[in-house]
Short mmCIF file of C-alpha atoms in Angstrom, two decimals:
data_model
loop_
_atom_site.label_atom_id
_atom_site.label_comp_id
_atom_site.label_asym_id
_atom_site.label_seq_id
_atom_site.Cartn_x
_atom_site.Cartn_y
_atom_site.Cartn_z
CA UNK A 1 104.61 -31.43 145.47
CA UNK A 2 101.36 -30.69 146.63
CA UNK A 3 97.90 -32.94 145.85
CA UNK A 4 96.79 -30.86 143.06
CA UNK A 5 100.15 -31.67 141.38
CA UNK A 6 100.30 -35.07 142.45
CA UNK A 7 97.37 -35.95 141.13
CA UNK A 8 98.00 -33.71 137.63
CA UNK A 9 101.46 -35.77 137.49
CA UNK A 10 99.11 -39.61 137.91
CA UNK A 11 96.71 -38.45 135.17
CA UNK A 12 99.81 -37.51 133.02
CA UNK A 13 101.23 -40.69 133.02
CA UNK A 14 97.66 -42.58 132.41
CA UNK A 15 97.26 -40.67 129.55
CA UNK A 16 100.88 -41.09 128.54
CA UNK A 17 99.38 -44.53 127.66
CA UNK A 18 96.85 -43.27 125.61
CA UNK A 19 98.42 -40.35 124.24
CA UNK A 20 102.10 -42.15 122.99
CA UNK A 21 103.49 -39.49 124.93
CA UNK A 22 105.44 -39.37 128.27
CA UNK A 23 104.40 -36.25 129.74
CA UNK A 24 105.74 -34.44 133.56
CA UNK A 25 104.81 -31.99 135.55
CA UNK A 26 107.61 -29.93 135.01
CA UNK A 27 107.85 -26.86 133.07
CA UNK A 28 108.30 -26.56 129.06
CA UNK A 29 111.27 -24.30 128.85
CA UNK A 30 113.36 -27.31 130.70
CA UNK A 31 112.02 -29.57 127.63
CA UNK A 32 114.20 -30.46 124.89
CA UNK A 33 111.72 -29.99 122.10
CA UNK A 34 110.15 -26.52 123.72
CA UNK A 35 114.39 -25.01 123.41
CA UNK A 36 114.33 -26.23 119.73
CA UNK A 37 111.26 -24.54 119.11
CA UNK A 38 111.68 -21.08 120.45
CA UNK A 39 115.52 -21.39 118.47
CA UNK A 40 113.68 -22.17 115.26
CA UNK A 41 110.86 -19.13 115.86
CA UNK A 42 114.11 -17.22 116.49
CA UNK A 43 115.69 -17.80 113.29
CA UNK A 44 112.67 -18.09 111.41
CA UNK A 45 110.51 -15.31 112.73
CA UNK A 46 113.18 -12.77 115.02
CA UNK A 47 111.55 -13.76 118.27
CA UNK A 48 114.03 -13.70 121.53
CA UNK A 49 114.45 -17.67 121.98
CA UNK A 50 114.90 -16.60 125.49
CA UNK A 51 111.90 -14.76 125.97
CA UNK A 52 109.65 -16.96 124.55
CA UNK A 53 111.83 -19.65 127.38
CA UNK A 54 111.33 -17.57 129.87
CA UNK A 55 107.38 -17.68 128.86
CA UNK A 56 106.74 -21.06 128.33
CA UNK A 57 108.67 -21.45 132.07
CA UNK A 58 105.33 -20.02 133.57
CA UNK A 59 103.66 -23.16 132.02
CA UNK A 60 103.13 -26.91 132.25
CA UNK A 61 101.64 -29.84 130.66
CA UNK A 62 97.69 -29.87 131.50
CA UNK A 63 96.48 -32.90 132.49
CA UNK A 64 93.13 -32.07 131.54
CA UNK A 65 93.68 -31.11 128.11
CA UNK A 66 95.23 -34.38 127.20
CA UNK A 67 92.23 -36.01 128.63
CA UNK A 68 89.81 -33.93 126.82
CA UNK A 69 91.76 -34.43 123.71
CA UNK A 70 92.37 -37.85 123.90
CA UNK A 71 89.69 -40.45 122.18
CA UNK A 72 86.91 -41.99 124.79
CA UNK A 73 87.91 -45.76 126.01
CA UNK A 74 84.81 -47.04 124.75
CA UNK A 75 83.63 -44.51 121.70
CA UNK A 76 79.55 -44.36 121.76
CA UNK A 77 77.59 -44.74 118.37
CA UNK A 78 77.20 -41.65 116.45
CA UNK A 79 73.69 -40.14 117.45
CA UNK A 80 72.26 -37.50 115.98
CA UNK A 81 69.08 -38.38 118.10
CA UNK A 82 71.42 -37.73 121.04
CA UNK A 83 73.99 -35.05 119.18
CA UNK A 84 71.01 -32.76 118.12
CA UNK A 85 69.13 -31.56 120.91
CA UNK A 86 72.57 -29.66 122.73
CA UNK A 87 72.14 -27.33 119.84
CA UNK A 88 68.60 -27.48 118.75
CA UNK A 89 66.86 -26.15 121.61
CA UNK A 90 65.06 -23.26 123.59
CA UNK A 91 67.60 -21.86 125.10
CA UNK A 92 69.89 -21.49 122.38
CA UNK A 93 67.23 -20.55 119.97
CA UNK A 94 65.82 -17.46 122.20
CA UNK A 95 69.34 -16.49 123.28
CA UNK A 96 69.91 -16.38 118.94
CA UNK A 97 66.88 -14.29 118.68
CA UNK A 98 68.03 -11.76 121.31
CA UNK A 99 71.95 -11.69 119.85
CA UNK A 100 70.58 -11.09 116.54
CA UNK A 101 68.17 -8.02 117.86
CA UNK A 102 70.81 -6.41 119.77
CA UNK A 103 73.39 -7.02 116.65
CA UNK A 104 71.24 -6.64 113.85
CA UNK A 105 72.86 -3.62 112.16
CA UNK A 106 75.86 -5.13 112.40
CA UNK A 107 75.07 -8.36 110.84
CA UNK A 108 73.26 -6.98 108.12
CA UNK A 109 76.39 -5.43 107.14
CA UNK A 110 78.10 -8.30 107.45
CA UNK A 111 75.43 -9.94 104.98
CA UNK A 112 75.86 -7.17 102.66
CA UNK A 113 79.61 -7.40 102.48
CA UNK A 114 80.18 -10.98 102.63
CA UNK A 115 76.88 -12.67 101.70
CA UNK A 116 76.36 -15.00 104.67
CA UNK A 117 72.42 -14.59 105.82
CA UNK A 118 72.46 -13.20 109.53
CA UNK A 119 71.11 -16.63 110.73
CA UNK A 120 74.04 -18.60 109.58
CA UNK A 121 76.55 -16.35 111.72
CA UNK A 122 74.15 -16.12 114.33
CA UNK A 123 73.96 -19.94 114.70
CA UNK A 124 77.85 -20.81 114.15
CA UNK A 125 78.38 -18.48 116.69
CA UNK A 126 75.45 -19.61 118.85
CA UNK A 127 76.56 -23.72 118.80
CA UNK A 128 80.74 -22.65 119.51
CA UNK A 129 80.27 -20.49 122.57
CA UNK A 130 76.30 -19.82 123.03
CA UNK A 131 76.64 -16.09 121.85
CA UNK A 132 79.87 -15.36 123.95
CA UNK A 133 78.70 -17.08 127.14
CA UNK A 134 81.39 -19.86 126.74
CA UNK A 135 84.89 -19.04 125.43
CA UNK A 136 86.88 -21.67 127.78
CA UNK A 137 89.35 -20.88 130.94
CA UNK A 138 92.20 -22.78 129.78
CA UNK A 139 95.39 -20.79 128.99
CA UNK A 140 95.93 -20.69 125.26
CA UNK A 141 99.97 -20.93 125.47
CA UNK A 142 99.45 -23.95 128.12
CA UNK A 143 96.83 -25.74 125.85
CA UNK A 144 98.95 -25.86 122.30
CA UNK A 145 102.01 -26.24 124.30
CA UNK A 146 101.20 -29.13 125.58
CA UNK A 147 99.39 -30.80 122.51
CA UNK A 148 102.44 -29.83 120.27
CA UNK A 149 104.45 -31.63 122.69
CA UNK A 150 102.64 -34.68 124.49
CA UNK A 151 100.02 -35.42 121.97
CA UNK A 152 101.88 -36.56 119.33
CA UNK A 153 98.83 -38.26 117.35
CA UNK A 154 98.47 -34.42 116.38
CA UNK A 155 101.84 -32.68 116.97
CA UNK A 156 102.38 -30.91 113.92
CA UNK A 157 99.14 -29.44 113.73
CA UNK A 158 99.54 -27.92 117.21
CA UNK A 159 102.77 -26.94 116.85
CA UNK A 160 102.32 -25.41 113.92
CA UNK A 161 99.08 -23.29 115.70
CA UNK A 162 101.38 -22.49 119.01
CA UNK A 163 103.69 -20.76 116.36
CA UNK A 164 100.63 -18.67 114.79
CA UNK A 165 99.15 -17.82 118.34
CA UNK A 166 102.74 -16.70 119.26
CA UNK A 167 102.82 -14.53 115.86
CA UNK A 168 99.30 -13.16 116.73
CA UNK A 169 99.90 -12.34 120.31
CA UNK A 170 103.18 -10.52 119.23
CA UNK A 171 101.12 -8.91 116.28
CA UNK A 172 98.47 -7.96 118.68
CA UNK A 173 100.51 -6.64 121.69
CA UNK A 174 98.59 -9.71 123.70
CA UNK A 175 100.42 -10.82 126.40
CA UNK A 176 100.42 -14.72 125.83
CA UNK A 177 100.32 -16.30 128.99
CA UNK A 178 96.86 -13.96 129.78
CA UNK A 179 95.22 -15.50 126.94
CA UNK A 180 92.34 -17.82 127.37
CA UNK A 181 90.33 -20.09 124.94
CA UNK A 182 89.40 -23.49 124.68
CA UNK A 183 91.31 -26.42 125.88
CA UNK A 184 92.12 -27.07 122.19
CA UNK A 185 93.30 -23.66 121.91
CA UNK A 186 90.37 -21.82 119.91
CA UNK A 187 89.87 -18.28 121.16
CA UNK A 188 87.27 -15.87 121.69
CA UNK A 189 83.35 -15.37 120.95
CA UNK A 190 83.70 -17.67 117.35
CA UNK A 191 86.31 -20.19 118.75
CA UNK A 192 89.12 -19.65 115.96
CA UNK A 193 92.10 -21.58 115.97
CA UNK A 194 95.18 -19.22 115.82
CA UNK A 195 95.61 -19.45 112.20
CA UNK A 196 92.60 -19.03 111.46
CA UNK A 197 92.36 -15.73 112.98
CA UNK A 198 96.09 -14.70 111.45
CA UNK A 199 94.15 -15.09 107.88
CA UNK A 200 90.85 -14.88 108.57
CA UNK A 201 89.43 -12.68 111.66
CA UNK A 202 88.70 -8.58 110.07
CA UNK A 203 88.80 -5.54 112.71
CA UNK A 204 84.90 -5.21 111.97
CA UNK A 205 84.10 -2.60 114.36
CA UNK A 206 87.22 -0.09 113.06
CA UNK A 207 89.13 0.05 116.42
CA UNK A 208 92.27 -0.89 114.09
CA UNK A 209 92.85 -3.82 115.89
CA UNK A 210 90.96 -7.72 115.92
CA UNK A 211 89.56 -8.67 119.24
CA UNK A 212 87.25 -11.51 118.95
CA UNK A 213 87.11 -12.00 122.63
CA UNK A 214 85.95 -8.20 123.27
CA UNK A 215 84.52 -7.53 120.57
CA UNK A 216 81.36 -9.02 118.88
CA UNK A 217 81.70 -6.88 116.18
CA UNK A 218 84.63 -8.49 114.76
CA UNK A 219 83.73 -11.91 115.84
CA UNK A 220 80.67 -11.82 113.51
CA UNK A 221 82.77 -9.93 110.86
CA UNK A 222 85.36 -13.06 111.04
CA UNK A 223 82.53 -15.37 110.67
CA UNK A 224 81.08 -14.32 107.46
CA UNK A 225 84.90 -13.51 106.09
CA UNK A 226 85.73 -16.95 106.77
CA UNK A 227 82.78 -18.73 105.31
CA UNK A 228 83.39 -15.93 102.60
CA UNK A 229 86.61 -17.04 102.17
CA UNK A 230 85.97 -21.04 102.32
CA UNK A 231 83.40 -20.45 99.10
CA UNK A 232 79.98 -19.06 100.58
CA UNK A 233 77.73 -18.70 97.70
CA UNK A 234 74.91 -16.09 98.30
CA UNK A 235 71.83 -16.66 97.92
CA UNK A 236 72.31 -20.11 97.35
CA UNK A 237 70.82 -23.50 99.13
CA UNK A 238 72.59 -24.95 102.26
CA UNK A 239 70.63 -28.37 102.52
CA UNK A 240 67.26 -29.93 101.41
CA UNK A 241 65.93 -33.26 103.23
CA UNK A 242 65.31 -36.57 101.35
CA UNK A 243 64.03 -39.66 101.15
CA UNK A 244 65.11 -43.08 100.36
CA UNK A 245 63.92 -46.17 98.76
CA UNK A 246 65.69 -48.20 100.55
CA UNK A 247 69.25 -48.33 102.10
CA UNK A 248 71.62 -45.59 100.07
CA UNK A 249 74.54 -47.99 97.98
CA UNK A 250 77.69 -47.24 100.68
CA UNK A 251 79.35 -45.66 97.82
CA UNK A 252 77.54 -42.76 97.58
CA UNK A 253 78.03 -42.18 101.79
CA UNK A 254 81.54 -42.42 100.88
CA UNK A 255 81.40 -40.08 98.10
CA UNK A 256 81.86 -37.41 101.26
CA UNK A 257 80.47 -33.58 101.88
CA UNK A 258 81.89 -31.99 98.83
CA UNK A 259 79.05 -31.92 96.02
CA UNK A 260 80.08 -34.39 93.15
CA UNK A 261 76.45 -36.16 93.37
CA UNK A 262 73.73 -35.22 90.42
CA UNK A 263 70.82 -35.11 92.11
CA UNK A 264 69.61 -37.19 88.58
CA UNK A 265 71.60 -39.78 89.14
CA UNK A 266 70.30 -40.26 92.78
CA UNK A 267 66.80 -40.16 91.84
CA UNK A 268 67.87 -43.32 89.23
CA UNK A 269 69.23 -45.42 92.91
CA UNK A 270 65.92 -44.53 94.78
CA UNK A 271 66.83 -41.05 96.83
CA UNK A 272 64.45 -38.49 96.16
CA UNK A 273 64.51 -34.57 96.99
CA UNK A 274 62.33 -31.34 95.97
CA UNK A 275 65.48 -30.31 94.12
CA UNK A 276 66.39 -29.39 90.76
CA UNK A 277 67.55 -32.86 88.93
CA UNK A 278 70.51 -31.43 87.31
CA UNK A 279 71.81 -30.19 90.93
CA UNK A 280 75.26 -31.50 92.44
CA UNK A 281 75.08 -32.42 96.43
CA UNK A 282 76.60 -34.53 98.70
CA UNK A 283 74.37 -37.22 100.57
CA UNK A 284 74.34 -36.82 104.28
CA UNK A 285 72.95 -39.26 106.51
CA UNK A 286 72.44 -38.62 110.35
CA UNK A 287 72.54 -41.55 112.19
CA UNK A 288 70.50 -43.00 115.41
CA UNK A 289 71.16 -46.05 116.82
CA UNK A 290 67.88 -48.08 116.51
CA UNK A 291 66.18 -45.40 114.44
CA UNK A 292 65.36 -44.88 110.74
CA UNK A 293 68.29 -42.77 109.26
CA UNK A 294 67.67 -39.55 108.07
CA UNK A 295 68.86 -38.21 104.64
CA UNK A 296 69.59 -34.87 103.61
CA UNK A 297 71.27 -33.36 100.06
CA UNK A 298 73.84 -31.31 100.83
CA UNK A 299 74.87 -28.18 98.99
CA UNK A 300 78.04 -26.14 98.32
CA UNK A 301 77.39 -23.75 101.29
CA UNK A 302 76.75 -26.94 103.30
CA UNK A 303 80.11 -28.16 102.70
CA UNK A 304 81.33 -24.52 103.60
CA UNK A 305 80.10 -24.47 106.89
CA UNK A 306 82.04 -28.27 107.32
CA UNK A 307 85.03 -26.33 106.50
CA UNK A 308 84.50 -24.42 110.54
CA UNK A 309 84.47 -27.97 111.57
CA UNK A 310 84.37 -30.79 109.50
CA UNK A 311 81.41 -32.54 110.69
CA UNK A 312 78.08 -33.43 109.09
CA UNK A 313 76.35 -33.58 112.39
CA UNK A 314 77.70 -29.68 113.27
CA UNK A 315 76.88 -28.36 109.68
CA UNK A 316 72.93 -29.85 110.37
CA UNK A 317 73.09 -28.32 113.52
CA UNK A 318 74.05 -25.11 112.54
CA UNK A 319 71.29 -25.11 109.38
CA UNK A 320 68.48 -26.11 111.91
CA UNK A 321 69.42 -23.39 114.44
CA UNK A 322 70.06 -20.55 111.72
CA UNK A 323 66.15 -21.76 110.45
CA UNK A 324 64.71 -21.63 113.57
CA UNK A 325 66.09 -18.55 114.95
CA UNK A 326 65.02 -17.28 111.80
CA UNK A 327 62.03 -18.39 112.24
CA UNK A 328 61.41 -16.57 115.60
CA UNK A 329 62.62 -13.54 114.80
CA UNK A 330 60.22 -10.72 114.90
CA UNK A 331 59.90 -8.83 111.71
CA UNK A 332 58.69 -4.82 111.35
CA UNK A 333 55.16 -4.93 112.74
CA UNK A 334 55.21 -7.76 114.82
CA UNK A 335 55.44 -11.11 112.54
CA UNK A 336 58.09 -13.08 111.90
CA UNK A 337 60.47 -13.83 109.38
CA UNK A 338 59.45 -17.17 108.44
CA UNK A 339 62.16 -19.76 107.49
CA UNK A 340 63.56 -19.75 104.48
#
């Protein structure tokens, strides 16, 4: 065994600790678990069991997915002080501007269709890969493999998205082992999971086939279809900032992102917004150690966007990128579009 795979095999079994998992370096088609698998996809779905062997034989457990994956030793306060600015900033806000320009058509039909505002795609795609610059190296098939079977905190989720990318590379004529995403297994320009692109990604450029590596197109046709799908309302507000009294009753933290606050009833225990009284939110706070909290009201389409990943801190980030990229954007004659 050479050092690289010594050294793979030692970070294996550390994170076996951490993991619950006791992971080798050898490959999955000599696993136990991988054999039942590809039998069940077999019977279930009329792959070749031993193809799909014969496949996951050009694999083996990555080290450095499990460590990405796994939860930090010593887990830091949640910051938005510190979250915000990897998002909120020049670079991503100019590089926005300039994937909007040389898509606008595009996502103005995507608008028109779907009723997501150009901004909103723009950002989401903007704060997963920075408009297509960063789309991961790690092999998709290697990734989920080894989180459906040496990460069992979360096996049934993976294994359950290994079987959907398997369905979508067969469905796709991709060749799975060329395949390349993130090391959770998202793939191309928006960063969907498998399954999410089996029910959610469109062909939006009419090549009768879904590429959202190649083609940007169809990643910002998948976008708005999936926010479409998840309950976009057009038209409608994401998120309104507020401002409390005092410290919010933990209760209504609790009460979580979906709506089920009346704005009424908030304004009764101190939080005020410039909303309409009789208006259903959720109440988000973002965090900063040793900092006054901020407070937000939260919307229906704000809880959509949670649904592409359910975080407060990402849907905020998203909303303040799609309004400042707005905001940049040079209108006909040489203004701008203003937020709004």
């Amino acid at each position: 065994m050479n050092l690289k795979h010594t050294l793979g095999a030692l970070l294996l079994a550390a994170l076996a600790g951490l993991t619950g998992a006791a992971p080798n370096t050898d490959d999955f088609a000599s696993d136990p678990a991988v054999i039942a698998f590809a039998r069940d996809l077999e019977q279930r779905h009329a792959f070749n069991a031993d193809q799909l062997l014969s496949q996951f034989a050009q694999a083996r457990p990555n080290a450095k997915v499990l460590q990405l994956i796994a939860p930090p030793v010593s887990p830091q306060q949640r910051s938005w002080e510190r979250y915000r600015p990897r998002f909120l900033n020049d670079r991503r806000i100019d590089g926005g501007v300039r994937f909007w320009q040389e898509n606008e058509l595009t996502l103005a039909r995507a608008r028109a269709l779907y009723g997501v505002p150009e901004e909103i795609i723009v950002a989401i795609i903007g704060v997963e890969t920075e408009y297509g610059r960063n789309t991961g190296g790690f092999r998709v098939l290697e990734a989920l493999a080894t989180l459906a079977f040496h990460y069992p905190r979360r096996a049934e989720f993976f294994r359950t998205e290994l079987e959907q990318f398997l369905l979508l590379a067969r469905e796709n004529n991709l060749e799975p082992l060329s395949v390349k995403g993130s090391f959770a297994g998202a793939i191309g320009i928006p960063q969907f999971m498998p399954g999410s692109q089996r029910r959610y990604a469109v062909d939006f450029d009419g090549d009768n086939r879904v590429d959202l590596a190649g083609s940007t197109n169809d990643a910002i046709g998948s976008v708005a279809h999936f926010l479409e799908q998840h309950g976009w309302q057009a038209g409608q507000p994401i998120a309104v900032a507020a401002r409390s009294a005092g410290e919010p009753e933990r209760s209504l933290l609790e009460a979580g992102l979906q709506p089920s606050l009346k704005v009424a009833d908030l304004i009764e225990k101190g939080i005020f917004a410039a909303v309409d009284p009789s208006s259903t939110v959720a109440l988000i706070d973002l965090v900063s150690p040793g900092r006054e909290t901020e407070y937000w009201l939260g919307f229906d389409n704000f809880y959509v966007i949670t649904r592409y990943n359910r975080s407060s801190f990402y849907a905020m980030s998203v909303f303040q990128l799609a309004e400042q990229i707005r905001s940049r954007m040079p209108a006909p004659g040489g203004t701008s579009y203003g937020a709004r």
